[in-house]
């Protein structure tokens, strides 16, 4: 389901970029139209639809809902609108409620305010990761508040109710990446990245296994970068004791000693970890471990050794039985739904019909942020640089 705030943003952006659309959709009201109105004028708009609202009443409703949309939908369902113009005008009900919520109760997170903060961060990317993370950490605090308020225990459950411009599934991975980039400039963001990963591991235990593994790698990587290699060592040793077949666990552990931006690069330890992983009889992603060893040997000028590991990687890859499939979960896969709205757009009261259209369809998937040495998202079992990245 697409939320009303996401639809409002789609129309706002199209109106800004397309003069013909702007002229054709002039009677479509948007949240931006509420900015010029006083609180009294917003309340008067609500009264024009027979809705009496005051601050205590709205506060009580906000405490019971996660969004202004959840308050507005029952009010819209109770009314009959004659003609398209009346339907379009009825969008004022949600718009007024949303504006008043954010003006009167900014400390009470809503899906609309969260969506705004998420998008504000994306718009700040040219200004650098630090600027992005300052906004996004506020958004993460809102996410935690909403999760607790609604008693939700999974990202999927959150996204099914959120329906935002960006899904939590995608955004939380972007946040983790930006915290790493910001942490290279200011160490406090690495600490925040660790807290994000710990919270994710605690709250979202039923999430996809790859998401869990990636959070673990990000957390240990952050500890190492902060100058706590013993902590990173203890984490990886504990995880790999429980699951020694986690191939990318061995790779992530070894990468701490190879790609660190500190002065703690240690080729011997890097190779020792990779060889230990390669010695596990049924280790997953064996070819990737062998390739990683080959890379390490090449960088140190040991070409013959590197060639042998390349051959081992090839043999391992050839013996792997691959089932090719595309999943909508994981680190490198993204969920995307494209909506094309003609004319003046849709009234919010028609959104439920649009949602029905999307049920049962498969959203197109795009790839983003695929590391050269990470598993290819096509499911081949090869590294990205040797598969689709070639």
PDB file of C-alpha atoms in Angstrom, residues 145-380:
ATOM      1  CA  UNK A 145       9.232   5.255  19.077  1.00  0.00           C
ATOM      2  CA  UNK A 146       6.712   4.051  16.484  1.00  0.00           C
ATOM      3  CA  UNK A 147       7.855   0.426  16.806  1.00  0.00           C
ATOM      4  CA  UNK A 148       7.340   0.571  20.566  1.00  0.00           C
ATOM      5  CA  UNK A 149       4.040   2.406  20.278  1.00  0.00           C
ATOM      6  CA  UNK A 150       2.582  -0.149  17.863  1.00  0.00           C
ATOM      7  CA  UNK A 151       4.310  -3.216  19.327  1.00  0.00           C
ATOM      8  CA  UNK A 152       5.772  -4.117  15.926  1.00  0.00           C
ATOM      9  CA  UNK A 153       8.600  -6.657  15.836  1.00  0.00           C
ATOM     10  CA  UNK A 154       9.726  -6.807  12.222  1.00  0.00           C
ATOM     11  CA  UNK A 155      10.699  -4.492   9.399  1.00  0.00           C
ATOM     12  CA  UNK A 156       8.145  -6.155   7.145  1.00  0.00           C
ATOM     13  CA  UNK A 157       5.360  -5.411   9.605  1.00  0.00           C
ATOM     14  CA  UNK A 158       6.494  -1.791   9.819  1.00  0.00           C
ATOM     15  CA  UNK A 159       6.666  -1.338   6.038  1.00  0.00           C
ATOM     16  CA  UNK A 160       3.240  -2.876   5.475  1.00  0.00           C
ATOM     17  CA  UNK A 161       1.772  -0.176   7.680  1.00  0.00           C
ATOM     18  CA  UNK A 162       4.126   2.649   6.713  1.00  0.00           C
ATOM     19  CA  UNK A 163       3.917   2.585   2.902  1.00  0.00           C
ATOM     20  CA  UNK A 164       6.356   5.501   2.740  1.00  0.00           C
ATOM     21  CA  UNK A 165       8.261   7.143  -0.083  1.00  0.00           C
ATOM     22  CA  UNK A 166      11.152   4.906   0.964  1.00  0.00           C
ATOM     23  CA  UNK A 167      10.732   1.610   2.781  1.00  0.00           C
ATOM     24  CA  UNK A 168      12.319   1.052   6.168  1.00  0.00           C
ATOM     25  CA  UNK A 169      13.885  -2.086   4.669  1.00  0.00           C
ATOM     26  CA  UNK A 170      15.867  -0.022   2.168  1.00  0.00           C
ATOM     27  CA  UNK A 171      16.418   3.072   4.302  1.00  0.00           C
ATOM     28  CA  UNK A 172      17.893   1.325   7.333  1.00  0.00           C
ATOM     29  CA  UNK A 173      20.623  -0.114   5.100  1.00  0.00           C
ATOM     30  CA  UNK A 174      21.322   3.335   3.664  1.00  0.00           C
ATOM     31  CA  UNK A 175      21.552   4.713   7.206  1.00  0.00           C
ATOM     32  CA  UNK A 176      24.081   2.059   8.191  1.00  0.00           C
ATOM     33  CA  UNK A 177      26.209   2.939   5.136  1.00  0.00           C
ATOM     34  CA  UNK A 178      26.056   6.679   5.745  1.00  0.00           C
ATOM     35  CA  UNK A 179      26.991   6.209   9.413  1.00  0.00           C
ATOM     36  CA  UNK A 180      30.150   4.438   8.256  1.00  0.00           C
ATOM     37  CA  UNK A 181      31.013   7.308   5.886  1.00  0.00           C
ATOM     38  CA  UNK A 182      30.278   9.909   8.557  1.00  0.00           C
ATOM     39  CA  UNK A 183      32.240   7.904  11.116  1.00  0.00           C
ATOM     40  CA  UNK A 184      35.404   8.274   9.061  1.00  0.00           C
ATOM     41  CA  UNK A 185      35.120  12.008   9.767  1.00  0.00           C
ATOM     42  CA  UNK A 186      33.638  11.915  13.269  1.00  0.00           C
ATOM     43  CA  UNK A 187      33.996   8.806  15.432  1.00  0.00           C
ATOM     44  CA  UNK A 188      30.701   9.408  17.250  1.00  0.00           C
ATOM     45  CA  UNK A 189      28.891   8.169  14.151  1.00  0.00           C
ATOM     46  CA  UNK A 190      30.708   4.820  14.339  1.00  0.00           C
ATOM     47  CA  UNK A 191      29.405   4.509  17.890  1.00  0.00           C
ATOM     48  CA  UNK A 192      25.928   5.328  16.558  1.00  0.00           C
ATOM     49  CA  UNK A 193      26.396   2.678  13.850  1.00  0.00           C
ATOM     50  CA  UNK A 194      27.175   0.068  16.499  1.00  0.00           C
ATOM     51  CA  UNK A 195      24.048   1.085  18.422  1.00  0.00           C
ATOM     52  CA  UNK A 196      21.970   0.827  15.216  1.00  0.00           C
ATOM     53  CA  UNK A 197      23.261  -2.682  14.518  1.00  0.00           C
ATOM     54  CA  UNK A 198      22.770  -3.829  18.107  1.00  0.00           C
ATOM     55  CA  UNK A 199      19.208  -2.491  18.107  1.00  0.00           C
ATOM     56  CA  UNK A 200      18.500  -4.173  14.779  1.00  0.00           C
ATOM     57  CA  UNK A 201      19.865  -7.503  15.993  1.00  0.00           C
ATOM     58  CA  UNK A 202      17.777  -7.246  19.155  1.00  0.00           C
ATOM     59  CA  UNK A 203      14.506  -6.158  17.569  1.00  0.00           C
ATOM     60  CA  UNK A 204      14.475  -7.884  14.195  1.00  0.00           C
ATOM     61  CA  UNK A 205      15.505 -11.439  15.028  1.00  0.00           C
ATOM     62  CA  UNK A 206      13.101 -12.928  12.502  1.00  0.00           C
ATOM     63  CA  UNK A 207      14.434 -10.809   9.621  1.00  0.00           C
ATOM     64  CA  UNK A 208      16.304 -12.221   6.660  1.00  0.00           C
ATOM     65  CA  UNK A 209      19.530 -14.073   7.593  1.00  0.00           C
ATOM     66  CA  UNK A 210      21.625 -11.938   5.243  1.00  0.00           C
ATOM     67  CA  UNK A 211      20.423  -8.776   6.978  1.00  0.00           C
ATOM     68  CA  UNK A 212      21.452 -10.263  10.324  1.00  0.00           C
ATOM     69  CA  UNK A 213      24.872 -11.250   9.007  1.00  0.00           C
ATOM     70  CA  UNK A 214      25.438  -7.813   7.492  1.00  0.00           C
ATOM     71  CA  UNK A 215      24.543  -6.098  10.766  1.00  0.00           C
ATOM     72  CA  UNK A 216      27.070  -8.282  12.543  1.00  0.00           C
ATOM     73  CA  UNK A 217      29.795  -7.446  10.047  1.00  0.00           C
ATOM     74  CA  UNK A 218      29.025  -3.716  10.256  1.00  0.00           C
ATOM     75  CA  UNK A 219      29.118  -3.783  14.047  1.00  0.00           C
ATOM     76  CA  UNK A 220      32.459  -5.611  14.273  1.00  0.00           C
ATOM     77  CA  UNK A 221      33.937  -3.453  11.523  1.00  0.00           C
ATOM     78  CA  UNK A 222      32.962  -0.329  13.467  1.00  0.00           C
ATOM     79  CA  UNK A 223      34.542  -1.604  16.679  1.00  0.00           C
ATOM     80  CA  UNK A 224      37.764  -2.313  14.801  1.00  0.00           C
ATOM     81  CA  UNK A 225      37.800   1.133  13.220  1.00  0.00           C
ATOM     82  CA  UNK A 226      37.278   2.669  16.661  1.00  0.00           C
ATOM     83  CA  UNK A 227      40.489   1.002  17.811  1.00  0.00           C
ATOM     84  CA  UNK A 228      38.902  -1.953  19.620  1.00  0.00           C
ATOM     85  CA  UNK A 229      40.259  -4.975  17.703  1.00  0.00           C
ATOM     86  CA  UNK A 230      39.838  -7.262  20.726  1.00  0.00           C
ATOM     87  CA  UNK A 231      36.094  -6.536  20.716  1.00  0.00           C
ATOM     88  CA  UNK A 232      35.852  -7.271  16.995  1.00  0.00           C
ATOM     89  CA  UNK A 233      37.828 -10.486  17.474  1.00  0.00           C
ATOM     90  CA  UNK A 234      35.564 -11.635  20.303  1.00  0.00           C
ATOM     91  CA  UNK A 235      32.411 -10.946  18.293  1.00  0.00           C
ATOM     92  CA  UNK A 236      33.568 -12.848  15.209  1.00  0.00           C
ATOM     93  CA  UNK A 237      34.935 -15.728  17.265  1.00  0.00           C
ATOM     94  CA  UNK A 238      31.594 -16.066  19.049  1.00  0.00           C
ATOM     95  CA  UNK A 239      29.495 -15.888  15.886  1.00  0.00           C
ATOM     96  CA  UNK A 240      31.712 -18.303  13.967  1.00  0.00           C
ATOM     97  CA  UNK A 241      31.761 -20.727  16.878  1.00  0.00           C
ATOM     98  CA  UNK A 242      27.973 -20.946  16.512  1.00  0.00           C
ATOM     99  CA  UNK A 243      28.083 -21.046  12.694  1.00  0.00           C
ATOM    100  CA  UNK A 244      31.560 -21.950  11.382  1.00  0.00           C
ATOM    101  CA  UNK A 245      30.118 -22.348   7.873  1.00  0.00           C
ATOM    102  CA  UNK A 246      29.419 -18.584   7.594  1.00  0.00           C
ATOM    103  CA  UNK A 247      31.849 -17.848   4.759  1.00  0.00           C
ATOM    104  CA  UNK A 248      31.353 -14.109   4.698  1.00  0.00           C
ATOM    105  CA  UNK A 249      31.909 -14.048   8.443  1.00  0.00           C
ATOM    106  CA  UNK A 250      35.477 -15.264   7.858  1.00  0.00           C
ATOM    107  CA  UNK A 251      35.855 -12.733   5.041  1.00  0.00           C
ATOM    108  CA  UNK A 252      34.476  -9.854   7.110  1.00  0.00           C
ATOM    109  CA  UNK A 253      36.750 -10.745  10.012  1.00  0.00           C
ATOM    110  CA  UNK A 254      39.823 -10.856   7.767  1.00  0.00           C
ATOM    111  CA  UNK A 255      38.847  -7.595   6.068  1.00  0.00           C
ATOM    112  CA  UNK A 256      39.301  -5.787   9.380  1.00  0.00           C
ATOM    113  CA  UNK A 257      43.039  -6.446   9.073  1.00  0.00           C
ATOM    114  CA  UNK A 258      43.233  -5.693   5.362  1.00  0.00           C
ATOM    115  CA  UNK A 259      41.013  -2.688   4.635  1.00  0.00           C
ATOM    116  CA  UNK A 260      41.312  -0.857   7.945  1.00  0.00           C
ATOM    117  CA  UNK A 261      41.891   2.880   7.804  1.00  0.00           C
ATOM    118  CA  UNK A 262      43.815   2.680  11.054  1.00  0.00           C
ATOM    119  CA  UNK A 263      47.473   1.689  11.379  1.00  0.00           C
ATOM    120  CA  UNK A 264      46.528  -1.852  12.331  1.00  0.00           C
ATOM    121  CA  UNK A 265      46.777  -3.540   8.910  1.00  0.00           C
ATOM    122  CA  UNK A 266      48.081  -7.041   9.469  1.00  0.00           C
ATOM    123  CA  UNK A 267      48.494  -9.263   6.411  1.00  0.00           C
ATOM    124  CA  UNK A 268      49.494 -12.301   8.470  1.00  0.00           C
ATOM    125  CA  UNK A 269      46.353 -12.149  10.608  1.00  0.00           C
ATOM    126  CA  UNK A 270      44.202 -11.468   7.544  1.00  0.00           C
ATOM    127  CA  UNK A 271      45.486 -14.588   5.775  1.00  0.00           C
ATOM    128  CA  UNK A 272      45.378 -16.699   8.941  1.00  0.00           C
ATOM    129  CA  UNK A 273      41.641 -16.005   9.338  1.00  0.00           C
ATOM    130  CA  UNK A 274      40.903 -16.762   5.680  1.00  0.00           C
ATOM    131  CA  UNK A 275      42.819 -20.049   5.817  1.00  0.00           C
ATOM    132  CA  UNK A 276      40.963 -21.028   8.968  1.00  0.00           C
ATOM    133  CA  UNK A 277      37.687 -20.371   7.183  1.00  0.00           C
ATOM    134  CA  UNK A 278      38.822 -22.314   4.127  1.00  0.00           C
ATOM    135  CA  UNK A 279      39.636 -25.310   6.342  1.00  0.00           C
ATOM    136  CA  UNK A 280      35.958 -25.689   7.342  1.00  0.00           C
ATOM    137  CA  UNK A 281      34.652 -28.673   5.398  1.00  0.00           C
ATOM    138  CA  UNK A 282      31.285 -27.261   4.310  1.00  0.00           C
ATOM    139  CA  UNK A 283      31.945 -23.545   4.582  1.00  0.00           C
ATOM    140  CA  UNK A 284      29.590 -21.420   2.504  1.00  0.00           C
ATOM    141  CA  UNK A 285      31.018 -19.163  -0.236  1.00  0.00           C
ATOM    142  CA  UNK A 286      34.270 -21.129  -0.317  1.00  0.00           C
ATOM    143  CA  UNK A 287      35.128 -19.662  -3.721  1.00  0.00           C
ATOM    144  CA  UNK A 288      34.876 -16.150  -2.305  1.00  0.00           C
ATOM    145  CA  UNK A 289      37.232 -17.000   0.558  1.00  0.00           C
ATOM    146  CA  UNK A 290      39.748 -18.456  -1.904  1.00  0.00           C
ATOM    147  CA  UNK A 291      39.437 -15.388  -4.119  1.00  0.00           C
ATOM    148  CA  UNK A 292      40.020 -13.151  -1.087  1.00  0.00           C
ATOM    149  CA  UNK A 293      43.202 -15.089  -0.316  1.00  0.00           C
ATOM    150  CA  UNK A 294      44.290 -14.736  -3.922  1.00  0.00           C
ATOM    151  CA  UNK A 295      43.753 -10.970  -3.745  1.00  0.00           C
ATOM    152  CA  UNK A 296      45.831 -10.770  -0.566  1.00  0.00           C
ATOM    153  CA  UNK A 297      48.670 -12.747  -2.144  1.00  0.00           C
ATOM    154  CA  UNK A 298      48.626 -10.615  -5.290  1.00  0.00           C
ATOM    155  CA  UNK A 299      48.805  -7.390  -3.312  1.00  0.00           C
ATOM    156  CA  UNK A 300      51.927  -8.730  -1.588  1.00  0.00           C
ATOM    157  CA  UNK A 301      53.564  -9.870  -4.853  1.00  0.00           C
ATOM    158  CA  UNK A 302      53.082 -13.616  -4.352  1.00  0.00           C
ATOM    159  CA  UNK A 303      51.676 -14.279  -7.819  1.00  0.00           C
ATOM    160  CA  UNK A 304      52.157 -18.062  -7.938  1.00  0.00           C
ATOM    161  CA  UNK A 305      50.355 -18.510  -4.644  1.00  0.00           C
ATOM    162  CA  UNK A 306      47.611 -16.187  -5.855  1.00  0.00           C
ATOM    163  CA  UNK A 307      47.197 -18.249  -9.037  1.00  0.00           C
ATOM    164  CA  UNK A 308      46.746 -21.428  -7.000  1.00  0.00           C
ATOM    165  CA  UNK A 309      44.030 -19.828  -4.892  1.00  0.00           C
ATOM    166  CA  UNK A 310      42.336 -18.599  -8.092  1.00  0.00           C
ATOM    167  CA  UNK A 311      42.288 -22.171  -9.366  1.00  0.00           C
ATOM    168  CA  UNK A 312      40.844 -23.356  -6.066  1.00  0.00           C
ATOM    169  CA  UNK A 313      38.183 -20.650  -6.265  1.00  0.00           C
ATOM    170  CA  UNK A 314      37.297 -21.774  -9.773  1.00  0.00           C
ATOM    171  CA  UNK A 315      37.051 -25.419  -8.730  1.00  0.00           C
ATOM    172  CA  UNK A 316      34.841 -24.497  -5.776  1.00  0.00           C
ATOM    173  CA  UNK A 317      32.570 -22.379  -7.931  1.00  0.00           C
ATOM    174  CA  UNK A 318      32.203 -25.140 -10.508  1.00  0.00           C
ATOM    175  CA  UNK A 319      31.141 -27.696  -7.903  1.00  0.00           C
ATOM    176  CA  UNK A 320      28.462 -25.484  -6.397  1.00  0.00           C
ATOM    177  CA  UNK A 321      24.901 -26.304  -7.471  1.00  0.00           C
ATOM    178  CA  UNK A 322      23.202 -22.977  -8.003  1.00  0.00           C
ATOM    179  CA  UNK A 323      19.467 -22.272  -7.833  1.00  0.00           C
ATOM    180  CA  UNK A 324      18.943 -18.911  -9.459  1.00  0.00           C
ATOM    181  CA  UNK A 325      16.251 -16.763  -7.925  1.00  0.00           C
ATOM    182  CA  UNK A 326      15.657 -13.140  -7.070  1.00  0.00           C
ATOM    183  CA  UNK A 327      14.467 -12.231  -3.602  1.00  0.00           C
ATOM    184  CA  UNK A 328      13.091  -8.947  -2.284  1.00  0.00           C
ATOM    185  CA  UNK A 329      15.202  -9.202   0.861  1.00  0.00           C
ATOM    186  CA  UNK A 330      18.898  -8.835   1.510  1.00  0.00           C
ATOM    187  CA  UNK A 331      21.588  -6.221   1.467  1.00  0.00           C
ATOM    188  CA  UNK A 332      21.891  -5.513  -2.240  1.00  0.00           C
ATOM    189  CA  UNK A 333      18.318  -5.914  -3.472  1.00  0.00           C
ATOM    190  CA  UNK A 334      15.877  -3.065  -3.481  1.00  0.00           C
ATOM    191  CA  UNK A 335      12.112  -2.911  -3.664  1.00  0.00           C
ATOM    192  CA  UNK A 336      10.715  -0.310  -6.025  1.00  0.00           C
ATOM    193  CA  UNK A 337       7.200   0.517  -7.119  1.00  0.00           C
ATOM    194  CA  UNK A 338       6.668   3.051  -9.906  1.00  0.00           C
ATOM    195  CA  UNK A 339       3.453   5.049 -10.081  1.00  0.00           C
ATOM    196  CA  UNK A 340       2.436   7.159 -13.068  1.00  0.00           C
ATOM    197  CA  UNK A 341      -0.373   9.575 -12.329  1.00  0.00           C
ATOM    198  CA  UNK A 342      -1.916  11.473 -15.183  1.00  0.00           C
ATOM    199  CA  UNK A 343      -4.031  14.588 -15.171  1.00  0.00           C
ATOM    200  CA  UNK A 344      -4.678  16.239 -11.834  1.00  0.00           C
ATOM    201  CA  UNK A 345      -3.747  13.210  -9.771  1.00  0.00           C
ATOM    202  CA  UNK A 346      -5.948  11.113  -7.506  1.00  0.00           C
ATOM    203  CA  UNK A 347      -8.009  12.181  -4.519  1.00  0.00           C
ATOM    204  CA  UNK A 348      -6.865  10.494  -1.328  1.00  0.00           C
ATOM    205  CA  UNK A 349     -10.237   8.819  -0.955  1.00  0.00           C
ATOM    206  CA  UNK A 350      -9.387   6.764  -4.054  1.00  0.00           C
ATOM    207  CA  UNK A 351      -6.101   5.467  -2.670  1.00  0.00           C
ATOM    208  CA  UNK A 352      -7.626   2.222  -1.415  1.00  0.00           C
ATOM    209  CA  UNK A 353      -8.538   1.327  -5.014  1.00  0.00           C
ATOM    210  CA  UNK A 354      -4.980   2.047  -6.148  1.00  0.00           C
ATOM    211  CA  UNK A 355      -3.632  -0.208  -3.396  1.00  0.00           C
ATOM    212  CA  UNK A 356      -5.753  -3.087  -4.725  1.00  0.00           C
ATOM    213  CA  UNK A 357      -4.101  -2.631  -8.128  1.00  0.00           C
ATOM    214  CA  UNK A 358      -0.655  -3.267  -6.631  1.00  0.00           C
ATOM    215  CA  UNK A 359      -1.603  -6.364  -4.667  1.00  0.00           C
ATOM    216  CA  UNK A 360      -0.392  -9.517  -6.325  1.00  0.00           C
ATOM    217  CA  UNK A 361       2.098  -7.723  -8.571  1.00  0.00           C
ATOM    218  CA  UNK A 362       5.826  -8.168  -8.391  1.00  0.00           C
ATOM    219  CA  UNK A 363       7.758  -4.981  -7.791  1.00  0.00           C
ATOM    220  CA  UNK A 364      10.746  -4.436 -10.104  1.00  0.00           C
ATOM    221  CA  UNK A 365      14.031  -4.853  -8.304  1.00  0.00           C
ATOM    222  CA  UNK A 366      17.104  -2.687  -8.740  1.00  0.00           C
ATOM    223  CA  UNK A 367      20.590  -3.229  -7.383  1.00  0.00           C
ATOM    224  CA  UNK A 368      22.474  -0.713  -5.319  1.00  0.00           C
ATOM    225  CA  UNK A 369      25.774  -0.575  -3.428  1.00  0.00           C
ATOM    226  CA  UNK A 370      27.145  -3.926  -4.570  1.00  0.00           C
ATOM    227  CA  UNK A 371      30.770  -4.321  -3.456  1.00  0.00           C
ATOM    228  CA  UNK A 372      33.099  -5.819  -6.072  1.00  0.00           C
ATOM    229  CA  UNK A 373      34.024  -8.700  -3.769  1.00  0.00           C
ATOM    230  CA  UNK A 374      30.570  -9.314  -2.334  1.00  0.00           C
ATOM    231  CA  UNK A 375      28.182 -12.068  -3.461  1.00  0.00           C
ATOM    232  CA  UNK A 376      26.378 -11.265  -6.695  1.00  0.00           C
ATOM    233  CA  UNK A 377      22.669 -10.514  -6.063  1.00  0.00           C
ATOM    234  CA  UNK A 378      21.631 -12.780  -8.943  1.00  0.00           C
ATOM    235  CA  UNK A 379      22.232 -15.756  -6.646  1.00  0.00           C
ATOM    236  CA  UNK A 380      25.013 -17.368  -8.706  1.00  0.00           C
TER     237      UNK A 380
END
